[in-house]
mmCIF file of C-alpha atoms in Angstrom:
data_model
loop_
_atom_site.group_PDB
_atom_site.id
_atom_site.type_symbol
_atom_site.label_atom_id
_atom_site.label_comp_id
_atom_site.label_asym_id
_atom_site.label_seq_id
_atom_site.Cartn_x
_atom_site.Cartn_y
_atom_site.Cartn_z
ATOM 1 C CA MET A 1 -12.997 164.434 -239.995
ATOM 2 C CA ARG A 2 -16.289 166.232 -240.301
ATOM 3 C CA ARG A 3 -17.845 167.373 -237.060
ATOM 4 C CA TYR A 4 -21.603 166.947 -236.835
ATOM 5 C CA PRO A 5 -23.822 169.030 -234.556
ATOM 6 C CA SER A 6 -24.751 167.817 -231.083
ATOM 7 C CA ALA A 7 -28.298 167.453 -229.808
ATOM 8 C CA ARG A 8 -27.894 170.778 -228.020
ATOM 9 C CA ASP A 9 -26.774 172.449 -231.256
ATOM 10 C CA LEU A 10 -29.734 171.009 -233.144
ATOM 11 C CA ALA A 11 -32.196 172.193 -230.514
ATOM 12 C CA LYS A 12 -31.204 175.784 -231.282
ATOM 13 C CA LEU A 13 -32.025 175.469 -234.981
ATOM 14 C CA THR A 14 -35.362 176.873 -236.154
ATOM 15 C CA LYS A 15 -34.807 177.742 -239.821
ATOM 16 C CA PRO A 16 -36.573 175.333 -242.222
ATOM 17 C CA GLY A 17 -34.194 173.000 -244.052
ATOM 18 C CA ARG A 18 -32.098 169.848 -243.676
ATOM 19 C CA TYR A 19 -29.096 169.525 -241.384
ATOM 20 C CA ALA A 20 -26.686 166.601 -241.701
ATOM 21 C CA VAL A 21 -26.149 164.571 -238.531
ATOM 22 C CA GLY A 22 -24.050 161.665 -239.866
ATOM 23 C CA PHE A 23 -24.316 158.411 -241.861
ATOM 24 C CA GLY A 24 -26.539 160.138 -244.425
ATOM 25 C CA ALA A 25 -29.132 161.141 -241.846
ATOM 26 C CA TYR A 26 -30.565 164.660 -241.610
ATOM 27 C CA LEU A 27 -32.680 166.658 -239.239
ATOM 28 C CA GLN A 28 -35.495 168.063 -241.375
ATOM 29 C CA ILE A 29 -37.332 171.183 -240.218
ATOM 30 C CA SER A 30 -40.497 171.918 -242.213
ATOM 31 C CA GLU A 31 -42.019 175.309 -242.993
ATOM 32 C CA GLN A 32 -44.551 174.620 -240.234
ATOM 33 C CA GLY A 33 -41.785 173.953 -237.727
ATOM 34 C CA THR A 34 -42.182 170.182 -237.397
ATOM 35 C CA ARG A 35 -38.915 168.298 -236.923
ATOM 36 C CA SER A 36 -38.155 164.799 -238.216
ATOM 37 C CA TRP A 37 -35.236 162.595 -239.207
ATOM 38 C CA VAL A 38 -34.665 161.476 -242.813
ATOM 39 C CA LEU A 39 -32.079 159.306 -244.502
ATOM 40 C CA ARG A 40 -30.801 160.421 -247.913
ATOM 41 C CA TYR A 41 -28.953 158.126 -250.306
ATOM 42 C CA ARG A 42 -28.762 157.349 -254.007
ATOM 43 C CA THR A 43 -29.781 154.214 -255.858
ATOM 44 C CA GLY A 44 -28.283 154.461 -259.323
ATOM 45 C CA ASP A 45 -29.280 157.882 -260.651
ATOM 46 C CA LYS A 46 -32.214 158.172 -258.236
ATOM 47 C CA ALA A 47 -32.106 160.127 -254.969
ATOM 48 C CA VAL A 48 -33.974 158.345 -252.178
ATOM 49 C CA HIS A 49 -35.414 159.891 -249.013
ATOM 50 C CA MET A 50 -36.479 157.532 -246.212
ATOM 51 C CA GLY A 51 -38.113 158.696 -242.996
ATOM 52 C CA LEU A 52 -36.486 157.673 -239.720
ATOM 53 C CA GLY A 53 -39.154 159.040 -237.373
ATOM 54 C CA SER A 54 -40.205 162.177 -235.557
ATOM 55 C CA ALA A 55 -37.524 164.145 -233.714
ATOM 56 C CA GLU A 56 -40.040 164.482 -230.878
ATOM 57 C CA ILE A 57 -39.785 160.724 -230.285
ATOM 58 C CA ILE A 58 -36.505 159.536 -231.850
ATOM 59 C CA THR A 59 -33.323 160.909 -230.294
ATOM 60 C CA LEU A 60 -30.269 162.019 -232.247
ATOM 61 C CA LYS A 61 -28.397 158.916 -231.125
ATOM 62 C CA GLU A 62 -31.237 156.634 -232.248
ATOM 63 C CA ALA A 63 -31.489 158.417 -235.619
ATOM 64 C CA ARG A 64 -27.762 157.901 -236.231
ATOM 65 C CA GLU A 65 -28.040 154.222 -235.248
ATOM 66 C CA LYS A 66 -30.903 153.740 -237.702
ATOM 67 C CA ALA A 67 -28.942 155.481 -240.451
ATOM 68 C CA HIS A 68 -25.853 153.382 -239.683
ATOM 69 C CA ALA A 69 -27.910 150.156 -239.897
ATOM 70 C CA ALA A 70 -29.346 151.317 -243.245
ATOM 71 C CA GLN A 71 -25.880 152.005 -244.631
ATOM 72 C CA ARG A 72 -24.748 148.529 -243.558
ATOM 73 C CA MET A 73 -27.786 147.162 -245.380
ATOM 74 C CA ARG A 74 -26.671 148.977 -248.546
ATOM 75 C CA LEU A 75 -23.242 147.385 -248.260
ATOM 76 C CA ASP A 76 -25.025 144.013 -248.332
ATOM 77 C CA GLY A 77 -26.696 144.982 -251.594
ATOM 78 C CA LYS A 78 -30.097 145.771 -250.106
ATOM 79 C CA ASP A 79 -32.207 148.885 -250.549
ATOM 80 C CA PRO A 80 -33.190 150.170 -247.048
ATOM 81 C CA LEU A 81 -36.443 151.771 -248.260
ATOM 82 C CA GLN A 82 -37.553 148.649 -250.119
ATOM 83 C CA GLU A 83 -36.693 146.507 -247.092
ATOM 84 C CA LYS A 84 -38.714 148.831 -244.867
ATOM 85 C CA ARG A 85 -41.720 148.637 -247.183
ATOM 86 C CA ALA A 86 -41.446 144.841 -247.405
ATOM 87 C CA ALA A 87 -41.370 144.578 -243.614
ATOM 88 C CA LYS A 88 -44.477 146.774 -243.404
ATOM 89 C CA ARG A 89 -46.284 144.583 -245.928
ATOM 90 C CA GLN A 90 -45.408 141.517 -243.842
ATOM 91 C CA ARG A 91 -46.789 143.155 -240.711
ATOM 92 C CA LEU A 92 -50.010 144.087 -242.473
ATOM 93 C CA LEU A 93 -50.317 140.587 -243.914
ATOM 94 C CA ALA A 94 -49.677 139.011 -240.516
ATOM 95 C CA HIS A 95 -52.279 141.285 -238.940
ATOM 96 C CA ALA A 96 -54.796 140.411 -241.647
ATOM 97 C CA HIS A 97 -54.300 136.710 -240.913
ATOM 98 C CA ALA A 98 -54.005 137.079 -237.138
ATOM 99 C CA LYS A 99 -56.755 135.211 -235.337
ATOM 100 C CA THR A 100 -58.552 136.843 -232.444
ATOM 101 C CA PHE A 101 -59.168 134.935 -229.239
ATOM 102 C CA GLU A 102 -62.875 134.702 -230.044
ATOM 103 C CA GLU A 103 -62.183 133.298 -233.521
ATOM 104 C CA CYS A 104 -59.901 130.662 -232.006
ATOM 105 C CA ALA A 105 -62.463 129.827 -229.329
ATOM 106 C CA LEU A 106 -65.220 129.278 -231.889
ATOM 107 C CA ALA A 107 -62.864 127.192 -234.030
ATOM 108 C CA TYR A 108 -61.928 125.087 -230.992
ATOM 109 C CA ILE A 109 -65.604 124.453 -230.176
ATOM 110 C CA THR A 110 -66.325 123.451 -233.773
ATOM 111 C CA ALA A 111 -63.345 121.078 -233.812
ATOM 112 C CA HIS A 112 -64.249 119.339 -230.536
ATOM 113 C CA GLU A 113 -68.034 119.479 -230.099
ATOM 114 C CA ALA A 114 -68.544 116.210 -231.984
ATOM 115 C CA GLY A 115 -66.913 114.398 -229.074
ATOM 116 C CA TRP A 116 -68.981 116.142 -226.396
ATOM 117 C CA ARG A 117 -72.115 114.774 -224.759
ATOM 118 C CA GLY A 118 -74.988 116.241 -226.730
ATOM 119 C CA ASP A 119 -75.575 119.970 -227.209
ATOM 120 C CA HIS A 120 -75.385 120.891 -223.524
ATOM 121 C CA SER A 121 -71.588 121.135 -223.393
ATOM 122 C CA ARG A 122 -71.442 123.432 -226.408
ATOM 123 C CA GLN A 123 -74.088 125.658 -224.872
ATOM 124 C CA GLN A 124 -72.143 125.845 -221.597
ATOM 125 C CA TRP A 125 -68.919 126.722 -223.406
ATOM 126 C CA SER A 126 -70.611 129.388 -225.512
ATOM 127 C CA ALA A 127 -72.484 130.872 -222.554
ATOM 128 C CA SER A 128 -69.498 131.120 -220.189
ATOM 129 C CA LEU A 129 -67.136 132.496 -222.832
ATOM 130 C CA GLY A 130 -69.761 134.911 -224.125
ATOM 131 C CA LYS A 131 -70.464 136.284 -220.656
ATOM 132 C CA TYR A 132 -67.056 136.390 -218.995
ATOM 133 C CA VAL A 133 -64.350 136.208 -221.678
ATOM 134 C CA PHE A 134 -65.318 137.603 -225.086
ATOM 135 C CA PRO A 135 -66.401 141.056 -223.789
ATOM 136 C CA LYS A 136 -62.900 141.546 -222.342
ATOM 137 C CA ILE A 137 -60.481 139.757 -224.666
ATOM 138 C CA GLY A 138 -62.510 138.383 -227.567
ATOM 139 C CA ASP A 139 -61.189 140.962 -230.047
ATOM 140 C CA LEU A 140 -57.536 140.639 -228.972
ATOM 141 C CA PRO A 141 -55.114 138.720 -231.225
ATOM 142 C CA VAL A 142 -54.717 135.310 -229.629
ATOM 143 C CA ALA A 143 -50.940 135.731 -229.904
ATOM 144 C CA ASP A 144 -51.133 138.726 -227.547
ATOM 145 C CA VAL A 145 -52.996 137.008 -224.709
ATOM 146 C CA ASP A 146 -50.606 136.982 -221.754
ATOM 147 C CA LEU A 147 -50.742 136.369 -218.010
ATOM 148 C CA ALA A 148 -52.006 139.859 -217.160
ATOM 149 C CA ILE A 149 -54.842 139.520 -219.671
ATOM 150 C CA VAL A 150 -55.857 136.088 -218.344
ATOM 151 C CA LEU A 151 -55.878 137.443 -214.781
ATOM 152 C CA SER A 152 -58.044 140.385 -215.870
ATOM 153 C CA VAL A 153 -60.693 137.816 -216.812
ATOM 154 C CA LEU A 154 -60.353 135.449 -213.852
ATOM 155 C CA GLU A 155 -59.716 137.651 -210.821
ATOM 156 C CA PRO A 156 -63.117 139.448 -210.828
ATOM 157 C CA ILE A 157 -65.028 136.129 -210.884
ATOM 158 C CA TRP A 158 -62.652 133.774 -209.052
ATOM 159 C CA THR A 159 -64.453 133.930 -205.692
ATOM 160 C CA LEU A 160 -67.747 135.356 -206.977
ATOM 161 C CA VAL A 161 -68.663 132.349 -209.144
ATOM 162 C CA PRO A 162 -65.904 129.846 -208.277
ATOM 163 C CA GLU A 163 -67.141 126.791 -210.168
ATOM 164 C CA THR A 164 -67.774 128.791 -213.324
ATOM 165 C CA ALA A 165 -64.413 130.559 -212.921
ATOM 166 C CA ARG A 166 -62.574 127.226 -212.749
ATOM 167 C CA ARG A 167 -64.279 126.081 -215.929
ATOM 168 C CA VAL A 168 -63.544 129.374 -217.666
ATOM 169 C CA ARG A 169 -59.851 129.088 -216.749
ATOM 170 C CA ASN A 170 -59.705 125.558 -218.107
ATOM 171 C CA ARG A 171 -61.456 126.594 -221.314
ATOM 172 C CA ILE A 172 -59.071 129.507 -221.850
ATOM 173 C CA GLU A 173 -56.125 127.141 -221.331
ATOM 174 C CA LEU A 174 -57.500 124.660 -223.871
ATOM 175 C CA ILE A 175 -58.166 127.372 -226.452
ATOM 176 C CA LEU A 176 -54.683 128.864 -226.063
ATOM 177 C CA GLY A 177 -53.179 125.376 -226.290
ATOM 178 C CA TRP A 178 -55.106 124.768 -229.509
ATOM 179 C CA ALA A 179 -53.884 128.105 -230.908
ATOM 180 C CA ALA A 180 -50.282 127.239 -230.046
ATOM 181 C CA ALA A 181 -50.581 123.856 -231.750
ATOM 182 C CA ARG A 182 -51.876 125.678 -234.843
ATOM 183 C CA GLY A 183 -48.879 128.017 -234.830
ATOM 184 C CA LEU A 184 -51.025 131.044 -233.950
ATOM 185 C CA ARG A 185 -49.111 131.882 -230.765
ATOM 186 C CA GLN A 186 -45.847 131.040 -229.065
ATOM 187 C CA GLY A 187 -44.525 130.660 -225.551
ATOM 188 C CA ASP A 188 -45.931 129.306 -222.318
ATOM 189 C CA ASN A 189 -49.670 128.969 -221.741
ATOM 190 C CA PRO A 190 -50.642 131.865 -219.411
ATOM 191 C CA ALA A 191 -53.827 130.070 -218.297
ATOM 192 C CA ARG A 192 -51.893 127.054 -216.982
ATOM 193 C CA TRP A 193 -52.805 126.185 -213.383
ATOM 194 C CA ARG A 194 -49.874 124.115 -212.131
ATOM 195 C CA GLY A 195 -46.783 126.148 -211.452
ATOM 196 C CA LEU A 196 -48.438 129.393 -212.601
ATOM 197 C CA LEU A 197 -51.967 130.457 -211.702
ATOM 198 C CA GLU A 198 -51.999 128.269 -208.586
ATOM 199 C CA ASN A 199 -49.434 130.717 -207.209
ATOM 200 C CA LEU A 200 -51.530 133.775 -208.080
ATOM 201 C CA LEU A 201 -55.134 132.728 -207.415
ATOM 202 C CA SER A 202 -56.518 131.352 -204.183
ATOM 203 C CA GLU A 203 -57.257 127.638 -203.811
ATOM 204 C CA GLN A 204 -61.035 127.801 -203.885
ATOM 205 C CA ARG A 205 -61.624 124.521 -202.094
ATOM 206 C CA ARG A 206 -59.748 125.876 -199.095
ATOM 207 C CA ALA A 207 -61.113 129.380 -199.362
ATOM 208 C CA GLN A 208 -64.739 128.341 -199.077
ATOM 209 C CA ALA A 209 -66.912 125.466 -198.040
ATOM 210 C CA VAL A 210 -68.246 123.161 -200.712
ATOM 211 C CA ASN A 211 -71.749 124.139 -201.791
ATOM 212 C CA HIS A 212 -73.707 120.967 -202.507
ATOM 213 C CA LEU A 213 -76.463 121.133 -205.059
ATOM 214 C CA ALA A 214 -79.844 121.739 -203.458
ATOM 215 C CA ALA A 215 -81.956 118.575 -203.334
ATOM 216 C CA VAL A 216 -85.462 117.639 -202.252
ATOM 217 C CA PRO A 217 -85.073 115.524 -199.070
ATOM 218 C CA TYR A 218 -85.906 111.929 -199.934
ATOM 219 C CA GLN A 219 -88.547 111.938 -197.171
ATOM 220 C CA GLN A 220 -90.468 114.487 -199.285
ATOM 221 C CA ILE A 221 -90.055 112.777 -202.663
ATOM 222 C CA GLY A 222 -93.476 111.090 -202.493
ATOM 223 C CA ALA A 223 -95.266 114.398 -201.973
ATOM 224 C CA PHE A 224 -93.221 116.036 -204.694
ATOM 225 C CA MET A 225 -93.995 113.239 -207.168
ATOM 226 C CA GLU A 226 -97.691 113.565 -206.361
ATOM 227 C CA LYS A 227 -97.492 117.253 -207.166
ATOM 228 C CA LEU A 228 -95.412 116.622 -210.319
ATOM 229 C CA ARG A 229 -97.774 113.982 -211.701
ATOM 230 C CA ALA A 230 -100.627 116.458 -211.484
ATOM 231 C CA GLN A 231 -98.818 118.682 -213.995
ATOM 232 C CA GLU A 232 -99.378 118.380 -217.723
ATOM 233 C CA GLY A 233 -96.800 118.715 -220.449
ATOM 234 C CA ILE A 234 -93.707 116.996 -221.750
ATOM 235 C CA ALA A 235 -91.390 118.769 -219.266
ATOM 236 C CA ALA A 236 -93.218 117.268 -216.285
ATOM 237 C CA ARG A 237 -93.034 113.770 -217.788
ATOM 238 C CA ALA A 238 -89.327 114.183 -218.582
ATOM 239 C CA LEU A 239 -88.615 115.271 -215.010
ATOM 240 C CA GLU A 240 -90.609 112.334 -213.629
ATOM 241 C CA PHE A 241 -88.687 109.932 -215.871
ATOM 242 C CA LEU A 242 -85.380 111.487 -214.773
ATOM 243 C CA ILE A 243 -86.259 110.980 -211.101
ATOM 244 C CA LEU A 244 -87.460 107.397 -211.566
ATOM 245 C CA THR A 245 -84.249 106.469 -213.421
ATOM 246 C CA ALA A 246 -81.863 108.607 -211.281
ATOM 247 C CA SER A 247 -80.371 109.888 -214.535
ATOM 248 C CA ARG A 248 -78.743 113.161 -215.527
ATOM 249 C CA SER A 249 -80.506 115.904 -217.504
ATOM 250 C CA SER A 250 -78.569 115.301 -220.730
ATOM 251 C CA GLU A 251 -79.256 111.573 -220.523
ATOM 252 C CA ALA A 252 -83.007 111.884 -219.950
ATOM 253 C CA LEU A 253 -83.724 114.824 -222.253
ATOM 254 C CA GLY A 254 -81.818 113.205 -225.109
ATOM 255 C CA ALA A 255 -83.518 109.817 -224.701
ATOM 256 C CA LYS A 256 -84.736 108.213 -227.930
ATOM 257 C CA TRP A 257 -87.292 105.487 -228.518
ATOM 258 C CA SER A 258 -84.632 103.413 -230.249
ATOM 259 C CA GLU A 259 -82.738 103.219 -226.922
ATOM 260 C CA ILE A 260 -85.638 101.417 -225.203
ATOM 261 C CA ASP A 261 -85.642 97.629 -225.355
ATOM 262 C CA GLY A 262 -88.378 96.160 -223.196
ATOM 263 C CA ALA A 263 -87.598 97.074 -219.580
ATOM 264 C CA THR A 264 -84.098 98.367 -220.357
ATOM 265 C CA TRP A 265 -82.988 101.808 -221.477
ATOM 266 C CA THR A 266 -79.486 101.870 -223.020
ATOM 267 C CA VAL A 267 -77.875 105.314 -222.948
ATOM 268 C CA PRO A 268 -75.120 105.586 -225.598
ATOM 269 C CA ALA A 269 -71.580 106.479 -224.546
ATOM 270 C CA GLY A 270 -71.741 109.855 -226.278
ATOM 271 C CA ARG A 271 -74.333 111.121 -223.797
ATOM 272 C CA MET A 272 -72.713 109.692 -220.672
ATOM 273 C CA LYS A 273 -70.359 111.638 -218.427
ATOM 274 C CA ALA A 274 -67.895 108.726 -218.304
ATOM 275 C CA HIS A 275 -68.198 108.212 -222.101
ATOM 276 C CA LYS A 276 -69.274 104.617 -221.504
ATOM 277 C CA GLU A 277 -72.570 103.005 -222.528
ATOM 278 C CA HIS A 278 -74.931 102.630 -219.574
ATOM 279 C CA ARG A 279 -77.923 100.291 -219.221
ATOM 280 C CA VAL A 280 -80.762 101.539 -217.033
ATOM 281 C CA PRO A 281 -83.357 99.038 -215.740
ATOM 282 C CA LEU A 282 -86.822 100.536 -216.022
ATOM 283 C CA SER A 283 -89.208 100.071 -213.129
ATOM 284 C CA ARG A 284 -92.804 99.224 -213.906
ATOM 285 C CA ARG A 285 -93.727 102.801 -213.105
ATOM 286 C CA ALA A 286 -91.102 104.170 -215.543
ATOM 287 C CA ALA A 287 -92.229 101.725 -218.244
ATOM 288 C CA ALA A 288 -95.852 102.763 -217.738
ATOM 289 C CA LEU A 289 -94.869 106.406 -218.068
ATOM 290 C CA LEU A 290 -93.225 105.690 -221.442
ATOM 291 C CA ALA A 291 -96.245 103.669 -222.575
ATOM 292 C CA SER A 292 -98.473 106.692 -221.926
ATOM 293 C CA LEU A 293 -96.485 108.952 -224.232
ATOM 294 C CA PRO A 294 -97.116 109.456 -227.960
ATOM 295 C CA ARG A 295 -94.376 108.415 -230.390
ATOM 296 C CA ASP A 296 -93.859 111.621 -232.339
ATOM 297 C CA GLY A 297 -90.409 111.331 -233.855
ATOM 298 C CA ASP A 298 -87.129 109.938 -232.548
ATOM 299 C CA PHE A 299 -87.028 111.670 -229.177
ATOM 300 C CA ILE A 300 -89.106 110.452 -226.253
ATOM 301 C CA PHE A 301 -89.407 114.001 -224.886
ATOM 302 C CA PRO A 302 -89.305 116.175 -228.021
ATOM 303 C CA ALA A 303 -88.924 119.933 -227.817
ATOM 304 C CA VAL A 304 -92.211 121.677 -228.537
ATOM 305 C CA ARG A 305 -90.915 123.800 -231.411
ATOM 306 C CA ALA A 306 -87.758 122.191 -232.807
ATOM 307 C CA GLY A 307 -88.777 118.560 -232.436
ATOM 308 C CA GLY A 308 -85.310 117.607 -231.165
ATOM 309 C CA ALA A 309 -84.120 117.223 -227.587
ATOM 310 C CA PRO A 310 -85.389 119.935 -225.195
ATOM 311 C CA HIS A 311 -83.022 122.531 -223.754
ATOM 312 C CA HIS A 312 -81.636 121.649 -220.302
ATOM 313 C CA ARG A 313 -83.402 124.686 -218.811
ATOM 314 C CA THR A 314 -86.735 123.011 -219.594
ATOM 315 C CA LEU A 315 -86.499 120.979 -216.386
ATOM 316 C CA ILE A 316 -85.248 123.956 -214.379
ATOM 317 C CA ARG A 317 -88.280 125.976 -215.440
ATOM 318 C CA GLU A 318 -90.558 123.093 -214.455
ATOM 319 C CA LEU A 319 -89.101 123.099 -210.937
ATOM 320 C CA GLN A 320 -89.498 126.864 -210.747
ATOM 321 C CA ARG A 321 -93.108 126.542 -211.863
ATOM 322 C CA LEU A 322 -93.686 124.081 -209.025
ATOM 323 C CA GLY A 323 -92.090 126.494 -206.556
ATOM 324 C CA VAL A 324 -89.434 123.994 -205.444
ATOM 325 C CA ASN A 325 -86.068 125.299 -204.265
ATOM 326 C CA ALA A 326 -83.914 122.472 -205.623
ATOM 327 C CA THR A 327 -81.766 121.610 -208.624
ATOM 328 C CA VAL A 328 -82.521 118.959 -211.194
ATOM 329 C CA HIS A 329 -79.235 117.207 -210.444
ATOM 330 C CA GLY A 330 -80.181 117.186 -206.770
ATOM 331 C CA PHE A 331 -82.666 114.358 -207.348
ATOM 332 C CA ARG A 332 -79.715 112.020 -207.874
ATOM 333 C CA SER A 333 -78.560 113.038 -204.413
ATOM 334 C CA SER A 334 -82.049 112.314 -203.054
ATOM 335 C CA PHE A 335 -81.895 108.840 -204.587
ATOM 336 C CA ARG A 336 -78.376 108.219 -203.276
ATOM 337 C CA THR A 337 -79.245 109.245 -199.717
ATOM 338 C CA TRP A 338 -82.445 107.182 -199.722
ATOM 339 C CA ALA A 339 -80.667 104.097 -201.057
ATOM 340 C CA GLY A 340 -77.893 104.417 -198.488
ATOM 341 C CA GLU A 341 -80.128 105.086 -195.483
ATOM 342 C CA ARG A 342 -83.304 103.150 -196.216
ATOM 343 C CA THR A 343 -82.203 100.069 -198.167
ATOM 344 C CA SER A 344 -79.760 97.188 -197.721
ATOM 345 C CA PHE A 345 -78.432 97.286 -201.272
ATOM 346 C CA ALA A 346 -74.634 97.167 -201.518
ATOM 347 C CA ASN A 347 -72.837 100.442 -202.086
ATOM 348 C CA HIS A 348 -71.413 99.382 -205.449
ATOM 349 C CA VAL A 349 -74.919 98.539 -206.719
ATOM 350 C CA ILE A 350 -76.079 102.049 -205.796
ATOM 351 C CA GLU A 351 -73.038 103.664 -207.404
ATOM 352 C CA VAL A 352 -73.425 101.746 -210.654
ATOM 353 C CA SER A 353 -77.098 102.758 -210.712
ATOM 354 C CA LEU A 354 -75.873 106.359 -210.743
ATOM 355 C CA ALA A 355 -73.355 105.509 -213.492
ATOM 356 C CA HIS A 356 -70.501 106.308 -211.130
ATOM 357 C CA THR A 357 -67.115 104.661 -211.558
ATOM 358 C CA ILE A 358 -66.637 102.239 -208.685
ATOM 359 C CA GLY A 359 -63.485 101.466 -206.738
ATOM 360 C CA SER A 360 -60.010 100.931 -208.090
ATOM 361 C CA ALA A 361 -59.005 99.457 -211.427
ATOM 362 C CA VAL A 362 -58.612 96.086 -209.717
ATOM 363 C CA GLU A 363 -62.140 96.231 -208.279
ATOM 364 C CA ARG A 364 -63.546 97.187 -211.649
ATOM 365 C CA ALA A 365 -61.718 94.301 -213.265
ATOM 366 C CA TYR A 366 -63.456 91.862 -210.911
ATOM 367 C CA SER A 367 -66.819 93.522 -211.543
ATOM 368 C CA ARG A 368 -67.142 92.956 -215.277
ATOM 369 C CA GLY A 369 -70.937 93.010 -215.335
ATOM 370 C CA ASP A 370 -73.209 95.982 -214.821
ATOM 371 C CA LEU A 371 -75.257 94.356 -212.014
ATOM 372 C CA LEU A 372 -78.447 94.820 -214.027
ATOM 373 C CA ASP A 373 -80.540 92.307 -212.060
ATOM 374 C CA GLN A 374 -79.646 93.843 -208.691
ATOM 375 C CA ARG A 375 -80.094 97.350 -210.016
ATOM 376 C CA SER A 376 -83.492 96.407 -211.401
ATOM 377 C CA LYS A 377 -84.645 95.504 -207.884
ATOM 378 C CA LEU A 378 -83.198 98.750 -206.527
ATOM 379 C CA MET A 379 -84.993 100.898 -209.109
ATOM 380 C CA GLU A 380 -88.252 99.041 -208.492
ATOM 381 C CA ALA A 381 -87.888 99.798 -204.788
ATOM 382 C CA TRP A 382 -87.182 103.447 -205.550
ATOM 383 C CA ALA A 383 -90.273 103.739 -207.748
ATOM 384 C CA ALA A 384 -92.377 102.145 -205.012
ATOM 385 C CA PHE A 385 -90.976 104.624 -202.473
ATOM 386 C CA CYS A 386 -91.799 107.529 -204.798
ATOM 387 C CA ASP A 387 -95.364 106.173 -205.063
ATOM 388 C CA ARG A 388 -95.942 105.756 -201.342
ATOM 389 C CA GLY A 389 -96.174 109.451 -200.491
ATOM 390 C CA ALA A 390 -93.992 111.313 -198.064
ATOM 391 C CA GLY A 391 -95.280 109.994 -194.758
ATOM 392 C CA ASP A 392 -94.448 111.353 -191.290
ATOM 393 C CA GLY A 393 -96.111 114.683 -192.024
ATOM 394 C CA ALA A 394 -93.737 115.463 -194.895
ATOM 395 C CA VAL A 395 -96.593 115.688 -197.378
ATOM 396 C CA VAL A 396 -98.041 118.613 -195.480
ATOM 397 C CA ALA A 397 -94.592 120.219 -195.155
ATOM 398 C CA ILE A 398 -93.745 120.091 -198.818
ATOM 399 C CA ARG A 399 -97.206 121.204 -199.905
ATOM 400 C CA ARG A 400 -96.779 124.254 -197.680
ATOM 401 C CA SER A 401 -93.373 124.973 -199.231
ATOM 402 C CA MET A 402 -94.865 124.758 -202.709
ATOM 403 C CA LYS A 403 -97.575 127.325 -202.063
#
């Protein structure tokens, strides 16, 4: 039986040439001194040389194992070199068709945005992913996104911007789930919260106190409305309408003339948070505001340039221009606190006015109507309160804060 050289024997060789090591494999030393493994065999009358890798990386044992596997392949009627080239072509083809995380994210948004409430959700998705996710993992193949990669995105922002971080985690999970359903990745979802990330990231609700959205105290609403009504422009009127109707930004900014029927504004389900049509009774003050506006197109508050619905930051900029340290959404809180503390309206009437889901399924079953008559009285009372002025020195206080 032929004895082949050991690794120690081969290490002593320096003369250029080929040295058999078994199973048709050779150590090849070039004229420049580089060392590599090659497999030599014949296919018909043709001599074939197939590389097995650099001797700096592949050990003698590994080279023999590769050569042995190739010889077994030949016994099965396959050409090792052709099989190697075919496998390489498959890898290149798979890489060419591999989707990056960013490509999957954009495809997910395109596939689902039709069911979202207006353009605001798409803008939020695009903004959060563009700021926190794409710079880090956007170019990675979606199939390669694992737990360590997900944590590299979430850990730096988890306590810094907790609400945004929670949304980013959820969005990553949804995108990876979509990719898996499309056959673009396999295995568990590394962005899953239950049973996975909940064990690795802190529970934010326990780690920090809840930060409520800043709101103008209802005692100062009258003074604020006086200041707001002195402003010109469509943004000021949209903000006034939002306050008078206790509506959300996406609901008010997307309002169309076709949704107004007398003293009732019907917001379609597609623009509502609960995905359910909502009727809003218009106070006389809100109706007068609409009557004062020109009808230029479909939208009640058209964007200056595009003619469609204004961007949600339009109202934020209006508040900043007025020098008020509050959020747009906070006016719903002002309304809720006023209604609870200063009126005798039932709690469920107030909640329905805010388009909140009330009570249990049983309670909702017994409350088939939308309490429009009672809510109409509530919104009329709210408009009257907004018209009365702040009272109790609050006018002076808020005017000072606005300077």
